[in-house]
PDB file of C-alpha atoms in Angstrom:
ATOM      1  CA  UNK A   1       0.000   0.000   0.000  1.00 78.00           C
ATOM      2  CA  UNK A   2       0.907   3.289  -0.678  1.00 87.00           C
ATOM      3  CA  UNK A   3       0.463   6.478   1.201  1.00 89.00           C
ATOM      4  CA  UNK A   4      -1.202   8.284  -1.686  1.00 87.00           C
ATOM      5  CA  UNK A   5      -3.634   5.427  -2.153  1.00 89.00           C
ATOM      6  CA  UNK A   6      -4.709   5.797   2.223  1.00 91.00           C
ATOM      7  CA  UNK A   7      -4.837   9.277   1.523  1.00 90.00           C
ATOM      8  CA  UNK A   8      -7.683   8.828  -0.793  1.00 90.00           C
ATOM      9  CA  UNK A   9      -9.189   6.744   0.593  1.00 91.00           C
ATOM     10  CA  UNK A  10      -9.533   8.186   4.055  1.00 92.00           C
ATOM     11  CA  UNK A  11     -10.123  11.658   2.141  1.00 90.00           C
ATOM     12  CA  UNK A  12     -13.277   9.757   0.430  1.00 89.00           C
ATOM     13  CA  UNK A  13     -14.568   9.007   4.075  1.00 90.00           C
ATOM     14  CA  UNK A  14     -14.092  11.661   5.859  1.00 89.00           C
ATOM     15  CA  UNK A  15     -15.736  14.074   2.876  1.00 86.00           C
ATOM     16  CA  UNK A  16     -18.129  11.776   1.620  1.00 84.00           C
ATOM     17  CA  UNK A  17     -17.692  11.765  -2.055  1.00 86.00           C
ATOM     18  CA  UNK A  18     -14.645  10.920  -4.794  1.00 87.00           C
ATOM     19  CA  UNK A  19     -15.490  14.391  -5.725  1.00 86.00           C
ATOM     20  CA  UNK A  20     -15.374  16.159  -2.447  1.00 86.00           C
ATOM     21  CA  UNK A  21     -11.536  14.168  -1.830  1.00 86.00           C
ATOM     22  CA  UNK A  22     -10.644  15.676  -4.971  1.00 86.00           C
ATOM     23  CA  UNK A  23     -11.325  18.984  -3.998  1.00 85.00           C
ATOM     24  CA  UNK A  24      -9.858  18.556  -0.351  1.00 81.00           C
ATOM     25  CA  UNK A  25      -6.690  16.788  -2.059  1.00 82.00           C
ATOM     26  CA  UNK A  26      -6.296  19.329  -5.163  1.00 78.00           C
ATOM     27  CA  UNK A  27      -6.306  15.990  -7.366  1.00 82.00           C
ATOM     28  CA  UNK A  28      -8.470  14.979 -10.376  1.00 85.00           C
ATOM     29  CA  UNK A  29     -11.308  12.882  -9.726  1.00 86.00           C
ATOM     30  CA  UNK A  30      -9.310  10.473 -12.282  1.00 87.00           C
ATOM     31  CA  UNK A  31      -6.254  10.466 -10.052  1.00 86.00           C
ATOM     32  CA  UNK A  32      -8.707   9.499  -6.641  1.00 90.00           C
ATOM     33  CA  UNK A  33     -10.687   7.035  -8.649  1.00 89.00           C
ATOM     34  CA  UNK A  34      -7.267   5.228  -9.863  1.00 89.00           C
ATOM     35  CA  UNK A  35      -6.016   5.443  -6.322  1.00 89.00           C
ATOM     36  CA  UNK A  36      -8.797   3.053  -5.164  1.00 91.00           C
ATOM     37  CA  UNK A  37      -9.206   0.436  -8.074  1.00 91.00           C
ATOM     38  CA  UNK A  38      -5.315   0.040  -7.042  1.00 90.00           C
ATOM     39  CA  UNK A  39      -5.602  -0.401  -3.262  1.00 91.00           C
ATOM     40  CA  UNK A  40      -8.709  -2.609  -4.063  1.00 91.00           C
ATOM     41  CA  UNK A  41      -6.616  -4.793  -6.145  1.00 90.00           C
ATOM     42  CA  UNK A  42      -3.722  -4.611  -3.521  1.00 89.00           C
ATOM     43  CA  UNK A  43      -6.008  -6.139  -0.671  1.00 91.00           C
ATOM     44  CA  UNK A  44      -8.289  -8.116  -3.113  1.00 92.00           C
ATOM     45  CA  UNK A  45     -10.928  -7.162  -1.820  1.00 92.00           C
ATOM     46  CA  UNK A  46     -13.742  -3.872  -2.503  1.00 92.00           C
ATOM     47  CA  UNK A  47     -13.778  -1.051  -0.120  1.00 91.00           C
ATOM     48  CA  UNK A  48     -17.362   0.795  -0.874  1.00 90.00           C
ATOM     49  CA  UNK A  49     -20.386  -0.172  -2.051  1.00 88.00           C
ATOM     50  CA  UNK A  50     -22.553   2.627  -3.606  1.00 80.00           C
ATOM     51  CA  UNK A  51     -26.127   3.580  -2.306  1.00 73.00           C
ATOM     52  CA  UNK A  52     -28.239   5.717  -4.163  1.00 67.00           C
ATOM     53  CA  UNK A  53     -26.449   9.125  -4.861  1.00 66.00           C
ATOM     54  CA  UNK A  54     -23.720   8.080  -2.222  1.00 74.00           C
ATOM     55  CA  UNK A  55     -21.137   5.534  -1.300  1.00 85.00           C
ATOM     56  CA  UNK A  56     -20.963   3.651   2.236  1.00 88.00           C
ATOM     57  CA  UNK A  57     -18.163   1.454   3.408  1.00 90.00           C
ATOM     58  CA  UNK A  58     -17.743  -2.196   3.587  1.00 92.00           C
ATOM     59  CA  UNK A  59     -16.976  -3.732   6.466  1.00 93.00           C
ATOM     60  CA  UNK A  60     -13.394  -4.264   5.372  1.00 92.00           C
ATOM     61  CA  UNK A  61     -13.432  -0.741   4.111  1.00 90.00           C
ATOM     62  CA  UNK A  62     -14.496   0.242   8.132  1.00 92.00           C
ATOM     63  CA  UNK A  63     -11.187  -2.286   9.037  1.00 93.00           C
ATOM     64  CA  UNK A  64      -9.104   0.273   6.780  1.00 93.00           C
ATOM     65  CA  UNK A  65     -10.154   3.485   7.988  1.00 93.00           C
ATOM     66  CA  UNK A  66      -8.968   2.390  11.614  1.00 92.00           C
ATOM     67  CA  UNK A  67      -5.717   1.196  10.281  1.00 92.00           C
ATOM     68  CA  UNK A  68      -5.215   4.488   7.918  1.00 91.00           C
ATOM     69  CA  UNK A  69      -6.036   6.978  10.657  1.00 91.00           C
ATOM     70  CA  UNK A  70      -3.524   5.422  12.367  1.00 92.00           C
ATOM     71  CA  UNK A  71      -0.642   5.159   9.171  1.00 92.00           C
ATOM     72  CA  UNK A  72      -1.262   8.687   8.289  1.00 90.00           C
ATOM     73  CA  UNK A  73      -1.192  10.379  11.634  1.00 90.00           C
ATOM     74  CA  UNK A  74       1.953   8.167  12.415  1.00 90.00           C
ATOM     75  CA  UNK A  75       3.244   9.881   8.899  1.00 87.00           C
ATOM     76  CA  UNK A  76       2.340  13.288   9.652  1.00 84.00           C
ATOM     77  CA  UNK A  77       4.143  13.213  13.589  1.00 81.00           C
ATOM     78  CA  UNK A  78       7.871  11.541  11.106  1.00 81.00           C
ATOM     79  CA  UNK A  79       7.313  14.271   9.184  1.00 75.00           C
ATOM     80  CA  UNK A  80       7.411  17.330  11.734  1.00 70.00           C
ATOM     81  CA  UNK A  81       9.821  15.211  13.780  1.00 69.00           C
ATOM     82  CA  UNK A  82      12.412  14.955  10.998  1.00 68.00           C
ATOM     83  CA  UNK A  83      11.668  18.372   9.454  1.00 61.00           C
ATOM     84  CA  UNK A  84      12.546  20.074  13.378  1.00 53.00           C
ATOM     85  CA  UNK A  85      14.968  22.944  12.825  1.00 45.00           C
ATOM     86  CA  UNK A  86      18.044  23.128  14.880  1.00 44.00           C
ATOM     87  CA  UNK A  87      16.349  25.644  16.458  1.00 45.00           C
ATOM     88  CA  UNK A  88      13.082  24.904  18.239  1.00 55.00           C
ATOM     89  CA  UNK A  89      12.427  28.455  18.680  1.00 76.00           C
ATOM     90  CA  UNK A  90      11.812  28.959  14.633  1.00 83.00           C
ATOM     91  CA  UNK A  91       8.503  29.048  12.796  1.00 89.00           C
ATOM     92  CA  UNK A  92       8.149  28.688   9.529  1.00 93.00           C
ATOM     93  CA  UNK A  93       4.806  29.992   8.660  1.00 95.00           C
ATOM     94  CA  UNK A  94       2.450  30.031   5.344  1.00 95.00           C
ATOM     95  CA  UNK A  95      -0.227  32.709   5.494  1.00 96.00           C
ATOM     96  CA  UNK A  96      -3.154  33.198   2.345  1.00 94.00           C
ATOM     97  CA  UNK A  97      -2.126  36.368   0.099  1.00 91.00           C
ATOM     98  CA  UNK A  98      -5.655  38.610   1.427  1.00 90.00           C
ATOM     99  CA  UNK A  99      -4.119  38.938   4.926  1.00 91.00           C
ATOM    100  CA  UNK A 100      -0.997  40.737   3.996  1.00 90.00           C
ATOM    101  CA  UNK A 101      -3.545  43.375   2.450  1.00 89.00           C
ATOM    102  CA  UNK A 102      -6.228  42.729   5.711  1.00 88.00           C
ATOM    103  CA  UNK A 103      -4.247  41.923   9.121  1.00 89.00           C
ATOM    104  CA  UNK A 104      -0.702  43.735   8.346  1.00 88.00           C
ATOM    105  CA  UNK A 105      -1.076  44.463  11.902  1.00 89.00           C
ATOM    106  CA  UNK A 106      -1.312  41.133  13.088  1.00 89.00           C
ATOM    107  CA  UNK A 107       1.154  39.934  10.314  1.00 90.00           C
ATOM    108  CA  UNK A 108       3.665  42.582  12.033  1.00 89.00           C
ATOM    109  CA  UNK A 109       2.636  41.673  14.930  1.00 88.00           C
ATOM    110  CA  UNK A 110       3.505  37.626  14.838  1.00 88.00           C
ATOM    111  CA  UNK A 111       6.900  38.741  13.139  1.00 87.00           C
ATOM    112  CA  UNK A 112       7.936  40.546  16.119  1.00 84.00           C
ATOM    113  CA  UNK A 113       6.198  38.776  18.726  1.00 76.00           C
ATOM    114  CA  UNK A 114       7.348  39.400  22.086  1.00 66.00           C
ATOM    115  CA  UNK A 115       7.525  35.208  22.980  1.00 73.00           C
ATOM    116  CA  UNK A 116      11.344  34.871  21.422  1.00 78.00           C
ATOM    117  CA  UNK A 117       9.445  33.325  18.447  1.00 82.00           C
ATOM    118  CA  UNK A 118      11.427  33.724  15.354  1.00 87.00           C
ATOM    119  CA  UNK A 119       8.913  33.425  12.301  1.00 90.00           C
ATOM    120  CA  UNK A 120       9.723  33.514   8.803  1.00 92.00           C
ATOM    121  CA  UNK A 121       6.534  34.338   6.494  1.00 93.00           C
ATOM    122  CA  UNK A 122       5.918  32.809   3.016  1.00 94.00           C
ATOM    123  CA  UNK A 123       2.504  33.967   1.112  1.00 93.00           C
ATOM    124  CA  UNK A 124       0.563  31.592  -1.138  1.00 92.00           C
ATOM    125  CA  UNK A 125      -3.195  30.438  -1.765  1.00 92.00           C
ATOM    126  CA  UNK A 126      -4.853  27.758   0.591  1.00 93.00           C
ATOM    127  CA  UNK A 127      -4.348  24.627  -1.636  1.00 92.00           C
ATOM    128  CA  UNK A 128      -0.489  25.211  -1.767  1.00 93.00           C
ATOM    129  CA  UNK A 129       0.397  26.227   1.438  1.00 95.00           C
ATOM    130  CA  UNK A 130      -1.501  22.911   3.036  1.00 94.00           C
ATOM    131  CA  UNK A 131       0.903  20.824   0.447  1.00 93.00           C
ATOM    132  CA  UNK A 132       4.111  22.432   1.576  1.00 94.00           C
ATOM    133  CA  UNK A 133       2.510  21.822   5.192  1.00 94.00           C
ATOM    134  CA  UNK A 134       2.308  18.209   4.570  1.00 91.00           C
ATOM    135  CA  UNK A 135       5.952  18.491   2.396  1.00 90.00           C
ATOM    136  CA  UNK A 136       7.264  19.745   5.800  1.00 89.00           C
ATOM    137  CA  UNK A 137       8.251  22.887   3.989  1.00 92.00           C
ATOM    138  CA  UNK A 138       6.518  24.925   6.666  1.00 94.00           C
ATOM    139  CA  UNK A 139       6.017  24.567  10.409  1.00 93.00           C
ATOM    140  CA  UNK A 140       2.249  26.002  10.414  1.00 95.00           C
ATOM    141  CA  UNK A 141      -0.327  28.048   7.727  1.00 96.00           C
ATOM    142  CA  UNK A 142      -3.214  30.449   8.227  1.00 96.00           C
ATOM    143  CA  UNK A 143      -5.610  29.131   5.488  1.00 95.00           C
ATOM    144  CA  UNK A 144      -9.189  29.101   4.445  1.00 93.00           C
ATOM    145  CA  UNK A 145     -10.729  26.540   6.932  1.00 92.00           C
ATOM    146  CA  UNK A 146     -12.235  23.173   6.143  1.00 88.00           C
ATOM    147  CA  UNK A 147      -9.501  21.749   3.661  1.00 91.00           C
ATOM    148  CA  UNK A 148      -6.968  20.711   5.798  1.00 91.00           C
ATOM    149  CA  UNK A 149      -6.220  16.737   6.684  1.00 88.00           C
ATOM    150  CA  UNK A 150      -7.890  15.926  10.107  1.00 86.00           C
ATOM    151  CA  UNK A 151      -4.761  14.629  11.681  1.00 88.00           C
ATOM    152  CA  UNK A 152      -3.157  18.361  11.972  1.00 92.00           C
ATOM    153  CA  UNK A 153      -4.455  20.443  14.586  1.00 92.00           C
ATOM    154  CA  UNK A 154      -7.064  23.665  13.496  1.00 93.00           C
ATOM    155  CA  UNK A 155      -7.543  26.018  15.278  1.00 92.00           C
ATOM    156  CA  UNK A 156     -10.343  28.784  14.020  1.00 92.00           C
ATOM    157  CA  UNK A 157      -9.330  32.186  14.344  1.00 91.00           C
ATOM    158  CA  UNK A 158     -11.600  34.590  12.401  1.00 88.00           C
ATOM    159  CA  UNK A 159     -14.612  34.694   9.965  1.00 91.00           C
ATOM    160  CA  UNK A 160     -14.954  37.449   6.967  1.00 92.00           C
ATOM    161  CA  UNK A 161     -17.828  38.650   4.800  1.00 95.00           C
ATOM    162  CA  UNK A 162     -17.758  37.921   1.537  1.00 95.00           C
ATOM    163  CA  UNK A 163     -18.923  40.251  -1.409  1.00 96.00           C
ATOM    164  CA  UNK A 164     -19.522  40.391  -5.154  1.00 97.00           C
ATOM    165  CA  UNK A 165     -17.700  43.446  -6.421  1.00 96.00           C
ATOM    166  CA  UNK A 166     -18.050  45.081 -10.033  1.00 97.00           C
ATOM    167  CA  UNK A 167     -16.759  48.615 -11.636  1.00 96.00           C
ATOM    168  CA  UNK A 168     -18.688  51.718 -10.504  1.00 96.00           C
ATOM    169  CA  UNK A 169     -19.168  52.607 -14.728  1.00 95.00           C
ATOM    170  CA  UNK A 170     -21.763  49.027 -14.887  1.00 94.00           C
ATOM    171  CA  UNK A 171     -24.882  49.769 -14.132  1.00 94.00           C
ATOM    172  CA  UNK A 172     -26.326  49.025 -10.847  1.00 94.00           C
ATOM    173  CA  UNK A 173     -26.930  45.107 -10.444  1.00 94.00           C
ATOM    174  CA  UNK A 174     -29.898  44.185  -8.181  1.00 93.00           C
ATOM    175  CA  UNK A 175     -30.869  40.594  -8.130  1.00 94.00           C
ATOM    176  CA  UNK A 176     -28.155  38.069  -7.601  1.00 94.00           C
ATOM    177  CA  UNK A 177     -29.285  35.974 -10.934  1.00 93.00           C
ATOM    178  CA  UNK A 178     -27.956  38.974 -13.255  1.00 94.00           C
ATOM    179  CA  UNK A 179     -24.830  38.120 -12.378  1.00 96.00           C
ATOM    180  CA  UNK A 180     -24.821  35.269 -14.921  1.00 95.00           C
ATOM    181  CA  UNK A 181     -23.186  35.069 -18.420  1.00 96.00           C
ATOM    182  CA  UNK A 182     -20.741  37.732 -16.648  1.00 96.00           C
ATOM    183  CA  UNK A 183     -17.061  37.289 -16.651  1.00 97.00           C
ATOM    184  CA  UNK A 184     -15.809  36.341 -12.982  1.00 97.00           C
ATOM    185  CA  UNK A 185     -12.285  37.071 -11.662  1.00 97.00           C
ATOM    186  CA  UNK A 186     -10.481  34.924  -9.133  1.00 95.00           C
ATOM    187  CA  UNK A 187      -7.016  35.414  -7.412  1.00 92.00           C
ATOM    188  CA  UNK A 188      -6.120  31.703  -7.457  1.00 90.00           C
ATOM    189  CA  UNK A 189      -8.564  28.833  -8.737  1.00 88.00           C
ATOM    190  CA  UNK A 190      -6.383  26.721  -5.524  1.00 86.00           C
ATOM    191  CA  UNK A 191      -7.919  29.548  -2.957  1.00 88.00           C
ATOM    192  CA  UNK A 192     -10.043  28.707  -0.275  1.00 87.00           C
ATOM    193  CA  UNK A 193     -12.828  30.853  -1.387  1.00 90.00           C
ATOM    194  CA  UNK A 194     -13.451  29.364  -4.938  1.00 90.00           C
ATOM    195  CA  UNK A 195     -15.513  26.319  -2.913  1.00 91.00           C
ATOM    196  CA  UNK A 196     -17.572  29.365  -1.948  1.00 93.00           C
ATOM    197  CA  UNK A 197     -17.742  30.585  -5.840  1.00 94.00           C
ATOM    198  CA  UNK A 198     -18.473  27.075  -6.823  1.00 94.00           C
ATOM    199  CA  UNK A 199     -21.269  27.222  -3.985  1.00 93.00           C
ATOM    200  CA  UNK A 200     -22.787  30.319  -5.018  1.00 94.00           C
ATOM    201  CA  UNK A 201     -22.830  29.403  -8.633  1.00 95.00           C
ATOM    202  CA  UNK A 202     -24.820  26.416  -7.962  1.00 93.00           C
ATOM    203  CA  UNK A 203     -27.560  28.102  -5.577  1.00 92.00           C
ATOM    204  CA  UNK A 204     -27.802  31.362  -7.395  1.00 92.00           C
ATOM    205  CA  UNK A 205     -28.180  29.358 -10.594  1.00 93.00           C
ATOM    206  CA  UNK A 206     -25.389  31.373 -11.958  1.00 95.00           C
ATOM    207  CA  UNK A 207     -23.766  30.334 -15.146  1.00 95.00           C
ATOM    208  CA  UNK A 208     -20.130  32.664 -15.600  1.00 96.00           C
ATOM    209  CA  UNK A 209     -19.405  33.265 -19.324  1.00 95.00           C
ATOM    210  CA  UNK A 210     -15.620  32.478 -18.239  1.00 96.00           C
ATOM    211  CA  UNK A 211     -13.650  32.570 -15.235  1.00 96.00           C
ATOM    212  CA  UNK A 212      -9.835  34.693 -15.203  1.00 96.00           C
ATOM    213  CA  UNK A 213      -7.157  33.968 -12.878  1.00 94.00           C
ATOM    214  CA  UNK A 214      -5.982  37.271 -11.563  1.00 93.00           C
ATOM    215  CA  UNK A 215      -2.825  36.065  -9.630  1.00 90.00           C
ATOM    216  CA  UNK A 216      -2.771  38.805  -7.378  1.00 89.00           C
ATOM    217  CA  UNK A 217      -5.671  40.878  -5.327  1.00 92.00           C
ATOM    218  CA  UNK A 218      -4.013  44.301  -6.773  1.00 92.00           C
ATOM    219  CA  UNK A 219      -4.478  42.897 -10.276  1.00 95.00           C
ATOM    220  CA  UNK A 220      -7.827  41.299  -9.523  1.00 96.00           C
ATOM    221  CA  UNK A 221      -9.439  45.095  -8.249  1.00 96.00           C
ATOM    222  CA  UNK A 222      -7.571  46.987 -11.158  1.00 96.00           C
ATOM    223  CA  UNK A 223      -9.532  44.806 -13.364  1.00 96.00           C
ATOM    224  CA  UNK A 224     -12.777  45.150 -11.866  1.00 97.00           C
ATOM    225  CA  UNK A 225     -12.064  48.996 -12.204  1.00 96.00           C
ATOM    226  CA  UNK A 226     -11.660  48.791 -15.387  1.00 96.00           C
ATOM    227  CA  UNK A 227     -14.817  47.018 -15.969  1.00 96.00           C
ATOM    228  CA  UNK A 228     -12.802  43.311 -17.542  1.00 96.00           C
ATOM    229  CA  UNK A 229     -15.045  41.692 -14.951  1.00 96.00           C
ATOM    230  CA  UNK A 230     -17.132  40.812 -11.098  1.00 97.00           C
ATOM    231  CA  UNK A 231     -15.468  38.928  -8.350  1.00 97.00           C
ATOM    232  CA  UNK A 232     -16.136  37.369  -5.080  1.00 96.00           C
ATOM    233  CA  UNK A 233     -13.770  38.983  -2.261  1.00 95.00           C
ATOM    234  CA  UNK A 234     -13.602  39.179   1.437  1.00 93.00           C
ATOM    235  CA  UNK A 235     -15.518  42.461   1.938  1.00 92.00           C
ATOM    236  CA  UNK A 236     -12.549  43.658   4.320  1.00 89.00           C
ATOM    237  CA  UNK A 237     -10.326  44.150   1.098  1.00 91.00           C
ATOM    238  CA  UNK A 238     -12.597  46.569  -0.802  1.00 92.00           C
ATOM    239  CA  UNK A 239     -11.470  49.381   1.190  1.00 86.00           C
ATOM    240  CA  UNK A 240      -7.838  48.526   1.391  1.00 86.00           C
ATOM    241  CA  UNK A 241      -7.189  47.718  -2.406  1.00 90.00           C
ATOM    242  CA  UNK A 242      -9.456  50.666  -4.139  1.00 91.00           C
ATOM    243  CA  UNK A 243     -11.769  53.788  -3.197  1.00 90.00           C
ATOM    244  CA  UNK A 244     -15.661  53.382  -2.365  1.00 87.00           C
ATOM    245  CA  UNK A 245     -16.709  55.706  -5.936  1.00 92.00           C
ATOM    246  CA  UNK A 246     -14.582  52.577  -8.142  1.00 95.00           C
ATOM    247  CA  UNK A 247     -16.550  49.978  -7.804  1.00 96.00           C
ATOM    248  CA  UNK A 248     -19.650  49.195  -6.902  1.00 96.00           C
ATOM    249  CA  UNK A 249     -20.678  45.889  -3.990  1.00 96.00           C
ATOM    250  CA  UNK A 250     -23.150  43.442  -3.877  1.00 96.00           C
ATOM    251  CA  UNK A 251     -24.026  41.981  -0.502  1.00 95.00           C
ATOM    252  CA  UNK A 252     -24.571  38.452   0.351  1.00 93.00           C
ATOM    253  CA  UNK A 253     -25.985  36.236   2.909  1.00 91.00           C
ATOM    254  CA  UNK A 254     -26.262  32.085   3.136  1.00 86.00           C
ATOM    255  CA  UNK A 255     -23.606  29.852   3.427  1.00 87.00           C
ATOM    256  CA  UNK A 256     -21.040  30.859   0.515  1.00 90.00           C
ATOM    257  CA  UNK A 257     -21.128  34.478   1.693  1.00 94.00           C
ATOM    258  CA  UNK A 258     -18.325  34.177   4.294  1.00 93.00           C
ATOM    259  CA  UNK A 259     -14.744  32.862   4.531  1.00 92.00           C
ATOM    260  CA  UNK A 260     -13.392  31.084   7.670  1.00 92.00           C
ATOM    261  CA  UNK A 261      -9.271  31.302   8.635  1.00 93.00           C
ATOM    262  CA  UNK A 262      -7.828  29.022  10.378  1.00 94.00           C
ATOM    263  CA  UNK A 263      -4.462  28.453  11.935  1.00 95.00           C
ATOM    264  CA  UNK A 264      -3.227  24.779  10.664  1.00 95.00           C
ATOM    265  CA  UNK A 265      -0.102  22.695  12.470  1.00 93.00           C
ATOM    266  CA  UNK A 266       0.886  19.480  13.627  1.00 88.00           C
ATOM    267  CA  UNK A 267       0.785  19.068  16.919  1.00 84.00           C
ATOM    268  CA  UNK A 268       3.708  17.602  18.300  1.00 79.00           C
ATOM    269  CA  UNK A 269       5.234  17.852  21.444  1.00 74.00           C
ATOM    270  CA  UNK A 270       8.611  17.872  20.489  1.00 73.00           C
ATOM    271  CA  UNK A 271       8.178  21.075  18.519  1.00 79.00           C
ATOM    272  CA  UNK A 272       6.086  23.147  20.986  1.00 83.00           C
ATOM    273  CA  UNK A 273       6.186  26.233  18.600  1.00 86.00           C
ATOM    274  CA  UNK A 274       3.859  26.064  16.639  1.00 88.00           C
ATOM    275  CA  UNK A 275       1.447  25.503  19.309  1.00 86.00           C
ATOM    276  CA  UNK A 276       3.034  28.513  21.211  1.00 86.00           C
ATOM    277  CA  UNK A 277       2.344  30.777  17.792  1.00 88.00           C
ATOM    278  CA  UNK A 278      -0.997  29.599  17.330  1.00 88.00           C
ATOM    279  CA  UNK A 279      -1.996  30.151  21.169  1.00 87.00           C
ATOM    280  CA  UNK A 280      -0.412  33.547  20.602  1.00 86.00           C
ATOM    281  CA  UNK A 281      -2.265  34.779  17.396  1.00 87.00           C
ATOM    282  CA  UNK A 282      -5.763  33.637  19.460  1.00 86.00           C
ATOM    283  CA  UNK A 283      -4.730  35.937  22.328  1.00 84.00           C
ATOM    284  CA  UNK A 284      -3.911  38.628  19.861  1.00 82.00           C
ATOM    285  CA  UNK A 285      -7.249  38.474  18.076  1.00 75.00           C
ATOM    286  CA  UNK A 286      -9.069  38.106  21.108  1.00 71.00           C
ATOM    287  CA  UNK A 287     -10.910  41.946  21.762  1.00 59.00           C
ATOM    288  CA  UNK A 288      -9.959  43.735  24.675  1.00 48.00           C
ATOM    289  CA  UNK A 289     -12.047  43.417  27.653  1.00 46.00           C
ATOM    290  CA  UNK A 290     -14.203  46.012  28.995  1.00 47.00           C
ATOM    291  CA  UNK A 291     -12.482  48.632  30.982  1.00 44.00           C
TER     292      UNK A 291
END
């Protein structure tokens, strides 16, 4: 057996669907579908059985999951052991692109921590920063929350609007359905918040006539200036990356119309660090008590 091949299959259970693990995993469907004939053939014997719209586990499938829990936790603790730094001190931490523009303060702020922490900062989109998480390229990662394997620890720290934004020169838009056949812009098609674009295209009924990857949020609101196209942002960023009379916003409610951030690591306790960061960013965020 391979660890790939537990990965999937574990990912299939604890999401539900092939098509949910592929999501979770940033795989093709293809890739989790071939992962399972294989480990099917390994043991000889069939994992799932399908019922209705869904799949259930067979008993040996049920004997698996126990044994893969296990594997893949026991993989996760070699990796953070063996990836330790010299210094125990050091954090080495991946945070999503929107909070450099959002929570500079608190991105200062865990930089020069007053706990002797030394933490260097990478930027990247959700997808990315989990995979050089489970690389052991990085110690710990702020991230959108629900894609992260359940053997790391997650600890929620805050919860943003989102908004649809579009250039203050289209006329206004009031009903969510007109929003179809326009052109959508993303930052990264691996961020955390294109589940919640996939999720509002499916209950507003919204058909895009194409998505474009921005790359970057300063690229992404230039566009949407200049009237290339709409996009789905955390609301906080509207005042940070343009003024109010450039574009116009679109307020949402239901359960695509906010983004959850989370503070992913392994919890070991050889490497108390992370855990001393994460502790640390809570009691930062946490609002000051009445005086």
């Amino acid at each position: 057996m391979e660890i790939a091949e537990l990965d999937a299959f574990k990912a299939i259970v604890d999401y539900g669907s092939v098509t949910q693990a592929a999501i979770r995993l940033n795989r093709a469907q293809s890739s989790i579908s071939f992962r399972i004939k294989t480990l099917e053939s390994r043991l000889d014997t069939k994992l799932f059985e399908r019922s209705g719209r869904g799949i259930t586990m067979t008993a040996p499938g049920k004997e698996l999951y126990a044994y893969a829990s296990q594997i893949l936790e026991l993989v996760a603790r070699a990796q953070a052991s063996l990836s330790q730094t010299k210094t125990e001190t050091r954090v080495r931490l991946g945070v999503i692109e929107n909070l450099t523009i959002t929570r500079q303060n608190l991105l200062q702020s865990i930089v020069a921590n007053p706990d002797g922490l030394a933490v260097d900062v990478s930027i990247g989109n959700t997808q990315s920063l989990l995979k050089d998480l489970e690389a052991g390229k990085l110690d710990a990662v702020i991230v959108g929350a629900g894609f992260a394997p359940s053997h790391y620890r997650r600890v929620t720290l805050f919860n943003d609007p989102l908004a649809l934004i579009y250039s203050a020169a289209h006329p206004a838009i009031q009903d969510l359905k007109a929003f179809s056949g326009q052109v959508f812009l993303v930052n990264s098609r691996r961020s955390a918040s294109q589940r919640n674009l996939d999720e509002l295209f499916m209950m507003g009924n919204i058909t895009p006539e194409k998505i474009i990857e921005c790359g970057s949020y300063p690229l992404l609101f230039s566009n949407v200036i200049n009237g290339v196209g709409v996009a789905l942002v955390p609301l906080s960023l509207v005042d940070s990356c343009c003024r109010s009379d450039q574009v116009q916003t679109y307020f949402l409610s239901g359960s695509y119309a906010s983004l959850t951030t989370e503070f992913v690591f392994f919890d070991h306790p050889g490497k108390p660090a992370p855990r001393a960061l994460a502790q640390w960013v809570l009691d930062f965020e946490k609002p000051a008590s009445p005086g």
